[in-house]
PDB file of C-alpha atoms in Angstrom:
ATOM      1  CA  ASP A   1      50.196  41.682 130.417  1.00  0.00           C
ATOM      2  CA  ALA A   2      48.110  38.595 131.212  1.00  0.00           C
ATOM      3  CA  LYS A   3      44.570  38.226 129.918  1.00  0.00           C
ATOM      4  CA  THR A   4      41.668  38.161 132.371  1.00  0.00           C
ATOM      5  CA  THR A   5      38.237  36.542 132.219  1.00  0.00           C
ATOM      6  CA  GLN A   6      35.249  37.886 134.124  1.00  0.00           C
ATOM      7  CA  PRO A   7      31.545  37.016 134.042  1.00  0.00           C
ATOM      8  CA  PRO A   8      29.678  39.654 132.036  1.00  0.00           C
ATOM      9  CA  SER A   9      27.114  40.355 134.746  1.00  0.00           C
ATOM     10  CA  MET A  10      26.155  39.605 138.330  1.00  0.00           C
ATOM     11  CA  ASP A  11      23.393  40.562 140.742  1.00  0.00           C
ATOM     12  CA  CYS A  12      23.694  41.162 144.455  1.00  0.00           C
ATOM     13  CA  ALA A  13      21.161  42.034 147.138  1.00  0.00           C
ATOM     14  CA  GLU A  14      21.706  45.297 148.949  1.00  0.00           C
ATOM     15  CA  GLY A  15      23.499  44.765 152.257  1.00  0.00           C
ATOM     16  CA  ARG A  16      24.935  41.427 151.223  1.00  0.00           C
ATOM     17  CA  ALA A  17      28.518  40.721 150.218  1.00  0.00           C
ATOM     18  CA  ALA A  18      29.285  40.959 146.530  1.00  0.00           C
ATOM     19  CA  ASN A  19      31.935  38.495 145.349  1.00  0.00           C
ATOM     20  CA  LEU A  20      33.308  39.252 141.897  1.00  0.00           C
ATOM     21  CA  PRO A  21      35.549  36.565 140.374  1.00  0.00           C
ATOM     22  CA  CYS A  22      38.371  36.984 137.906  1.00  0.00           C
ATOM     23  CA  ASN A  23      40.428  34.327 136.153  1.00  0.00           C
ATOM     24  CA  HIS A  24      43.985  35.103 135.106  1.00  0.00           C
ATOM     25  CA  SER A  25      45.485  31.689 134.489  1.00  0.00           C
ATOM     26  CA  THR A  26      48.457  33.013 132.482  1.00  0.00           C
ATOM     27  CA  ILE A  27      49.594  35.482 135.133  1.00  0.00           C
ATOM     28  CA  SER A  28      53.337  35.813 135.587  1.00  0.00           C
ATOM     29  CA  GLY A  29      55.190  35.989 138.868  1.00  0.00           C
ATOM     30  CA  ASN A  30      55.776  39.727 138.656  1.00  0.00           C
ATOM     31  CA  GLU A  31      52.258  40.717 137.598  1.00  0.00           C
ATOM     32  CA  TYR A  32      49.853  42.431 139.943  1.00  0.00           C
ATOM     33  CA  VAL A  33      46.068  42.170 140.011  1.00  0.00           C
ATOM     34  CA  TYR A  34      44.250  45.510 139.942  1.00  0.00           C
ATOM     35  CA  TRP A  35      40.554  46.230 140.304  1.00  0.00           C
ATOM     36  CA  TYR A  36      38.791  49.292 139.027  1.00  0.00           C
ATOM     37  CA  ARG A  37      35.134  50.127 138.716  1.00  0.00           C
ATOM     38  CA  GLN A  38      33.198  52.504 136.532  1.00  0.00           C
ATOM     39  CA  ILE A  39      29.895  53.920 137.573  1.00  0.00           C
ATOM     40  CA  HIS A  40      27.742  54.917 134.631  1.00  0.00           C
ATOM     41  CA  SER A  41      29.117  57.911 132.708  1.00  0.00           C
ATOM     42  CA  GLN A  42      31.949  58.537 135.166  1.00  0.00           C
ATOM     43  CA  GLY A  43      35.667  57.858 134.907  1.00  0.00           C
ATOM     44  CA  PRO A  44      36.933  54.539 136.291  1.00  0.00           C
ATOM     45  CA  GLN A  45      37.806  54.452 139.981  1.00  0.00           C
ATOM     46  CA  TYR A  46      40.754  52.557 141.438  1.00  0.00           C
ATOM     47  CA  ILE A  47      39.648  50.062 144.106  1.00  0.00           C
ATOM     48  CA  ILE A  48      42.507  47.829 145.189  1.00  0.00           C
ATOM     49  CA  HIS A  49      45.472  45.819 143.964  1.00  0.00           C
ATOM     50  CA  GLY A  50      47.646  42.943 145.127  1.00  0.00           C
ATOM     51  CA  LEU A  51      50.467  40.597 144.166  1.00  0.00           C
ATOM     52  CA  LYS A  52      50.017  37.378 146.116  1.00  0.00           C
ATOM     53  CA  ASN A  53      48.761  38.242 149.565  1.00  0.00           C
ATOM     54  CA  ASN A  54      45.169  39.102 150.327  1.00  0.00           C
ATOM     55  CA  GLU A  55      44.570  42.814 150.597  1.00  0.00           C
ATOM     56  CA  THR A  56      41.932  44.915 152.291  1.00  0.00           C
ATOM     57  CA  ASN A  57      41.156  48.599 152.266  1.00  0.00           C
ATOM     58  CA  GLU A  58      38.202  50.772 153.143  1.00  0.00           C
ATOM     59  CA  MET A  59      36.428  49.888 149.920  1.00  0.00           C
ATOM     60  CA  ALA A  60      36.976  46.182 149.417  1.00  0.00           C
ATOM     61  CA  SER A  61      38.979  43.029 149.972  1.00  0.00           C
ATOM     62  CA  LEU A  62      41.008  41.189 147.369  1.00  0.00           C
ATOM     63  CA  ILE A  63      41.504  37.458 147.697  1.00  0.00           C
ATOM     64  CA  ILE A  64      44.137  35.905 145.421  1.00  0.00           C
ATOM     65  CA  THR A  65      44.384  32.115 145.204  1.00  0.00           C
ATOM     66  CA  GLU A  66      47.632  30.464 146.187  1.00  0.00           C
ATOM     67  CA  ASP A  67      48.476  29.592 142.564  1.00  0.00           C
ATOM     68  CA  ARG A  68      47.542  33.184 141.619  1.00  0.00           C
ATOM     69  CA  LYS A  69      45.452  31.996 138.690  1.00  0.00           C
ATOM     70  CA  SER A  70      42.296  33.617 139.975  1.00  0.00           C
ATOM     71  CA  SER A  71      41.121  36.263 142.381  1.00  0.00           C
ATOM     72  CA  THR A  72      37.932  37.552 143.975  1.00  0.00           C
ATOM     73  CA  LEU A  73      36.991  41.109 144.782  1.00  0.00           C
ATOM     74  CA  ILE A  74      34.718  41.301 147.799  1.00  0.00           C
ATOM     75  CA  LEU A  75      32.479  44.250 148.599  1.00  0.00           C
ATOM     76  CA  PRO A  76      31.448  43.328 152.141  1.00  0.00           C
ATOM     77  CA  HIS A  77      28.126  45.184 152.326  1.00  0.00           C
ATOM     78  CA  ALA A  78      26.988  46.176 148.873  1.00  0.00           C
ATOM     79  CA  THR A  79      24.876  49.299 148.472  1.00  0.00           C
ATOM     80  CA  LEU A  80      22.934  50.592 145.493  1.00  0.00           C
ATOM     81  CA  ARG A  81      25.824  52.991 144.835  1.00  0.00           C
ATOM     82  CA  ASP A  82      28.085  50.002 144.169  1.00  0.00           C
ATOM     83  CA  THR A  83      26.185  49.268 140.955  1.00  0.00           C
ATOM     84  CA  ALA A  84      28.905  49.617 138.320  1.00  0.00           C
ATOM     85  CA  VAL A  85      31.128  47.814 135.837  1.00  0.00           C
ATOM     86  CA  TYR A  86      34.048  46.176 137.638  1.00  0.00           C
ATOM     87  CA  TYR A  87      37.301  45.608 135.790  1.00  0.00           C
ATOM     88  CA  CYS A  88      39.993  43.140 136.761  1.00  0.00           C
ATOM     89  CA  ILE A  89      43.385  44.037 135.257  1.00  0.00           C
ATOM     90  CA  VAL A  90      46.636  42.135 135.460  1.00  0.00           C
ATOM     91  CA  ARG A  91      49.799  44.082 134.827  1.00  0.00           C
ATOM     92  CA  VAL A  92      53.445  44.369 135.650  1.00  0.00           C
ATOM     93  CA  SER A  93      54.076  47.195 138.068  1.00  0.00           C
ATOM     94  CA  SER A  94      56.646  48.777 135.840  1.00  0.00           C
ATOM     95  CA  ASN A  95      57.054  52.460 135.291  1.00  0.00           C
ATOM     96  CA  THR A  96      54.235  52.814 132.836  1.00  0.00           C
ATOM     97  CA  GLY A  97      50.683  53.930 133.324  1.00  0.00           C
ATOM     98  CA  LYS A  98      49.219  51.747 130.596  1.00  0.00           C
ATOM     99  CA  LEU A  99      46.141  49.808 131.705  1.00  0.00           C
ATOM    100  CA  ILE A 100      44.456  47.234 129.473  1.00  0.00           C
ATOM    101  CA  PHE A 101      40.753  47.053 130.246  1.00  0.00           C
ATOM    102  CA  GLY A 102      38.639  44.029 129.347  1.00  0.00           C
ATOM    103  CA  GLN A 103      34.857  44.003 129.195  1.00  0.00           C
ATOM    104  CA  GLY A 104      34.457  43.771 132.970  1.00  0.00           C
ATOM    105  CA  THR A 105      31.559  42.553 135.094  1.00  0.00           C
ATOM    106  CA  THR A 106      28.408  44.615 135.390  1.00  0.00           C
ATOM    107  CA  LEU A 107      27.318  44.358 139.014  1.00  0.00           C
ATOM    108  CA  GLN A 108      23.699  45.221 139.700  1.00  0.00           C
ATOM    109  CA  VAL A 109      22.911  45.746 143.366  1.00  0.00           C
ATOM    110  CA  LYS A 110      19.201  45.296 143.982  1.00  0.00           C
ATOM    111  CA  PRO A 111      17.137  46.557 146.919  1.00  0.00           C
TER     112      PRO A 111
ATOM    113  CA  LYS B   1      43.367  67.487 146.984  1.00  0.00           C
ATOM    114  CA  ALA B   2      41.489  68.421 143.874  1.00  0.00           C
ATOM    115  CA  GLY B   3      40.853  65.560 141.487  1.00  0.00           C
ATOM    116  CA  VAL B   4      41.664  65.247 137.830  1.00  0.00           C
ATOM    117  CA  THR B   5      39.890  67.859 135.766  1.00  0.00           C
ATOM    118  CA  GLN B   6      39.107  67.703 132.080  1.00  0.00           C
ATOM    119  CA  THR B   7      37.878  70.425 129.776  1.00  0.00           C
ATOM    120  CA  PRO B   8      35.619  70.732 127.988  1.00  0.00           C
ATOM    121  CA  ARG B   9      33.142  68.176 129.299  1.00  0.00           C
ATOM    122  CA  TYR B  10      31.133  68.030 126.094  1.00  0.00           C
ATOM    123  CA  LEU B  11      32.073  68.866 122.540  1.00  0.00           C
ATOM    124  CA  ILE B  12      30.413  68.595 119.144  1.00  0.00           C
ATOM    125  CA  LYS B  13      32.573  68.762 116.043  1.00  0.00           C
ATOM    126  CA  THR B  14      32.150  68.151 112.345  1.00  0.00           C
ATOM    127  CA  ARG B  15      33.990  65.546 110.288  1.00  0.00           C
ATOM    128  CA  GLY B  16      37.320  66.838 109.084  1.00  0.00           C
ATOM    129  CA  GLN B  17      37.786  69.311 111.909  1.00  0.00           C
ATOM    130  CA  GLN B  18      40.386  68.986 114.609  1.00  0.00           C
ATOM    131  CA  VAL B  19      39.920  69.082 118.365  1.00  0.00           C
ATOM    132  CA  THR B  20      42.058  69.669 121.444  1.00  0.00           C
ATOM    133  CA  LEU B  21      41.151  68.275 124.840  1.00  0.00           C
ATOM    134  CA  SER B  22      42.762  69.335 128.095  1.00  0.00           C
ATOM    135  CA  CYS B  23      43.581  67.481 131.303  1.00  0.00           C
ATOM    136  CA  SER B  24      44.880  68.810 134.615  1.00  0.00           C
ATOM    137  CA  PRO B  25      46.252  66.022 136.833  1.00  0.00           C
ATOM    138  CA  ILE B  26      46.166  65.783 140.594  1.00  0.00           C
ATOM    139  CA  SER B  27      48.729  68.094 142.143  1.00  0.00           C
ATOM    140  CA  GLY B  28      52.074  66.334 142.382  1.00  0.00           C
ATOM    141  CA  HIS B  29      51.228  63.645 139.835  1.00  0.00           C
ATOM    142  CA  ARG B  30      53.685  63.487 136.967  1.00  0.00           C
ATOM    143  CA  SER B  31      52.093  60.831 134.789  1.00  0.00           C
ATOM    144  CA  VAL B  32      49.079  61.502 132.600  1.00  0.00           C
ATOM    145  CA  SER B  33      47.420  58.804 130.499  1.00  0.00           C
ATOM    146  CA  TRP B  34      44.647  59.130 127.952  1.00  0.00           C
ATOM    147  CA  TYR B  35      41.963  56.580 127.111  1.00  0.00           C
ATOM    148  CA  GLN B  36      39.168  56.372 124.580  1.00  0.00           C
ATOM    149  CA  GLN B  37      35.909  54.678 125.521  1.00  0.00           C
ATOM    150  CA  THR B  38      33.321  53.607 122.956  1.00  0.00           C
ATOM    151  CA  PRO B  39      30.420  51.158 123.249  1.00  0.00           C
ATOM    152  CA  GLY B  40      31.967  48.852 120.682  1.00  0.00           C
ATOM    153  CA  GLN B  41      35.637  48.824 121.723  1.00  0.00           C
ATOM    154  CA  GLY B  42      35.382  49.599 125.423  1.00  0.00           C
ATOM    155  CA  LEU B  43      38.212  51.405 127.186  1.00  0.00           C
ATOM    156  CA  GLN B  44      41.351  51.657 125.081  1.00  0.00           C
ATOM    157  CA  PHE B  45      44.696  53.144 126.013  1.00  0.00           C
ATOM    158  CA  LEU B  46      45.831  56.018 123.806  1.00  0.00           C
ATOM    159  CA  PHE B  47      49.125  57.222 125.289  1.00  0.00           C
ATOM    160  CA  GLU B  48      50.925  58.190 128.468  1.00  0.00           C
ATOM    161  CA  TYR B  49      53.099  61.179 129.239  1.00  0.00           C
ATOM    162  CA  PHE B  50      55.617  61.443 132.038  1.00  0.00           C
ATOM    163  CA  SER B  51      57.802  64.473 132.621  1.00  0.00           C
ATOM    164  CA  GLU B  52      56.799  65.962 129.252  1.00  0.00           C
ATOM    165  CA  THR B  53      57.818  62.801 127.354  1.00  0.00           C
ATOM    166  CA  GLN B  54      55.582  60.208 125.780  1.00  0.00           C
ATOM    167  CA  ARG B  55      56.328  57.036 127.717  1.00  0.00           C
ATOM    168  CA  ASN B  56      53.865  54.626 126.105  1.00  0.00           C
ATOM    169  CA  LYS B  57      51.538  54.583 123.137  1.00  0.00           C
ATOM    170  CA  GLY B  58      48.513  52.513 122.173  1.00  0.00           C
ATOM    171  CA  ASN B  59      47.419  51.357 118.737  1.00  0.00           C
ATOM    172  CA  PHE B  60      45.825  54.491 117.386  1.00  0.00           C
ATOM    173  CA  PRO B  61      46.531  56.302 114.114  1.00  0.00           C
ATOM    174  CA  GLY B  62      48.819  59.297 113.951  1.00  0.00           C
ATOM    175  CA  ARG B  63      45.800  61.614 113.912  1.00  0.00           C
ATOM    176  CA  PHE B  64      45.803  61.183 117.672  1.00  0.00           C
ATOM    177  CA  SER B  65      48.575  63.071 119.399  1.00  0.00           C
ATOM    178  CA  GLY B  66      49.298  64.572 122.745  1.00  0.00           C
ATOM    179  CA  ARG B  67      51.715  66.586 124.789  1.00  0.00           C
ATOM    180  CA  GLN B  68      52.495  67.406 128.364  1.00  0.00           C
ATOM    181  CA  PHE B  69      53.598  70.686 129.796  1.00  0.00           C
ATOM    182  CA  SER B  70      56.126  71.388 132.533  1.00  0.00           C
ATOM    183  CA  ASN B  71      53.325  71.713 135.093  1.00  0.00           C
ATOM    184  CA  SER B  72      52.152  68.183 134.129  1.00  0.00           C
ATOM    185  CA  ARG B  73      48.994  69.407 132.450  1.00  0.00           C
ATOM    186  CA  SER B  74      48.341  67.516 129.261  1.00  0.00           C
ATOM    187  CA  GLU B  75      46.497  68.029 126.014  1.00  0.00           C
ATOM    188  CA  MET B  76      45.460  65.575 123.367  1.00  0.00           C
ATOM    189  CA  ASN B  77      44.676  66.497 119.798  1.00  0.00           C
ATOM    190  CA  VAL B  78      42.696  64.652 117.174  1.00  0.00           C
ATOM    191  CA  SER B  79      43.053  65.921 113.625  1.00  0.00           C
ATOM    192  CA  THR B  80      40.800  65.258 110.653  1.00  0.00           C
ATOM    193  CA  LEU B  81      37.970  63.965 112.792  1.00  0.00           C
ATOM    194  CA  GLU B  82      36.005  60.922 111.681  1.00  0.00           C
ATOM    195  CA  LEU B  83      32.578  59.777 112.818  1.00  0.00           C
ATOM    196  CA  GLY B  84      34.227  56.867 114.601  1.00  0.00           C
ATOM    197  CA  ASP B  85      36.121  59.248 116.845  1.00  0.00           C
ATOM    198  CA  SER B  86      32.917  59.958 118.732  1.00  0.00           C
ATOM    199  CA  ALA B  87      33.692  58.706 122.210  1.00  0.00           C
ATOM    200  CA  LEU B  88      34.290  59.499 125.829  1.00  0.00           C
ATOM    201  CA  TYR B  89      37.911  60.574 126.241  1.00  0.00           C
ATOM    202  CA  LEU B  90      39.289  59.936 129.696  1.00  0.00           C
ATOM    203  CA  CYS B  91      42.404  61.264 131.287  1.00  0.00           C
ATOM    204  CA  ALA B  92      44.075  59.612 134.266  1.00  0.00           C
ATOM    205  CA  SER B  93      46.926  60.727 136.458  1.00  0.00           C
ATOM    206  CA  SER B  94      49.251  58.871 138.775  1.00  0.00           C
ATOM    207  CA  PRO B  95      52.387  59.743 140.715  1.00  0.00           C
ATOM    208  CA  GLY B  96      54.354  58.121 137.913  1.00  0.00           C
ATOM    209  CA  ASP B  97      56.926  56.343 139.995  1.00  0.00           C
ATOM    210  CA  LEU B  98      57.092  52.605 140.507  1.00  0.00           C
ATOM    211  CA  ALA B  99      55.213  52.647 143.793  1.00  0.00           C
ATOM    212  CA  GLY B 100      51.998  54.134 142.613  1.00  0.00           C
ATOM    213  CA  VAL B 101      51.930  53.863 138.865  1.00  0.00           C
ATOM    214  CA  GLY B 102      49.131  51.300 138.738  1.00  0.00           C
ATOM    215  CA  GLU B 103      46.846  53.436 140.829  1.00  0.00           C
ATOM    216  CA  GLN B 104      45.418  55.777 138.288  1.00  0.00           C
ATOM    217  CA  TYR B 105      42.940  58.495 139.106  1.00  0.00           C
ATOM    218  CA  PHE B 106      40.547  59.263 136.313  1.00  0.00           C
ATOM    219  CA  GLY B 107      38.842  62.475 135.395  1.00  0.00           C
ATOM    220  CA  PRO B 108      35.164  62.716 134.428  1.00  0.00           C
ATOM    221  CA  GLY B 109      35.975  62.603 130.730  1.00  0.00           C
ATOM    222  CA  THR B 110      35.197  64.686 127.679  1.00  0.00           C
ATOM    223  CA  ARG B 111      32.273  63.479 125.582  1.00  0.00           C
ATOM    224  CA  LEU B 112      33.142  64.133 121.935  1.00  0.00           C
ATOM    225  CA  THR B 113      30.479  63.849 119.269  1.00  0.00           C
ATOM    226  CA  VAL B 114      31.503  64.034 115.626  1.00  0.00           C
ATOM    227  CA  THR B 115      28.740  64.765 113.129  1.00  0.00           C
TER     228      THR B 115
END
């Protein structure tokens, strides 16, 4: 699975969009980009995933660049409850549940 | 649907003892994965079980083992506990098939303290 690089921390004002970047320059053609987040002392929570097209669900949007070497998770209207560590994971969608977590980005949403 | 449940939530053990942690996946999910989270190493994959068979294993010593029952419930066991085994142990379940395997649903974890 490809390695990812994320900034260690970011701040965002409450109500504004939070844009979390992730670099995955060694991604292969059959590898997906997954995003999870972990709120303090809880288990990680699945957010969204994509292959090459942009994706949107009720939680967030995922923008993947055309060359697929980077992506951005967008929380359109961040709230204080979105304060968490966000993990970007690149993996092949094979029949295995193994996820390799990096250090993630700590997002602090401020009032 | 009920989420992933883990028992116990907190546990204190002494070095040299052994411990068993339990995980009940979301109804209908056949894959259960276990992770260890520590401040120094972050979240690390331990192993995955699918249909009662270990499907994948991380880089942990043989003291860490697991099993899965026919109802998909899973247990993990750590023998001869060391201080460094103090961690949050997380269980995650997924449908297990190709379509949804990357979407894992995590339980609240078991906080193990070894003294």
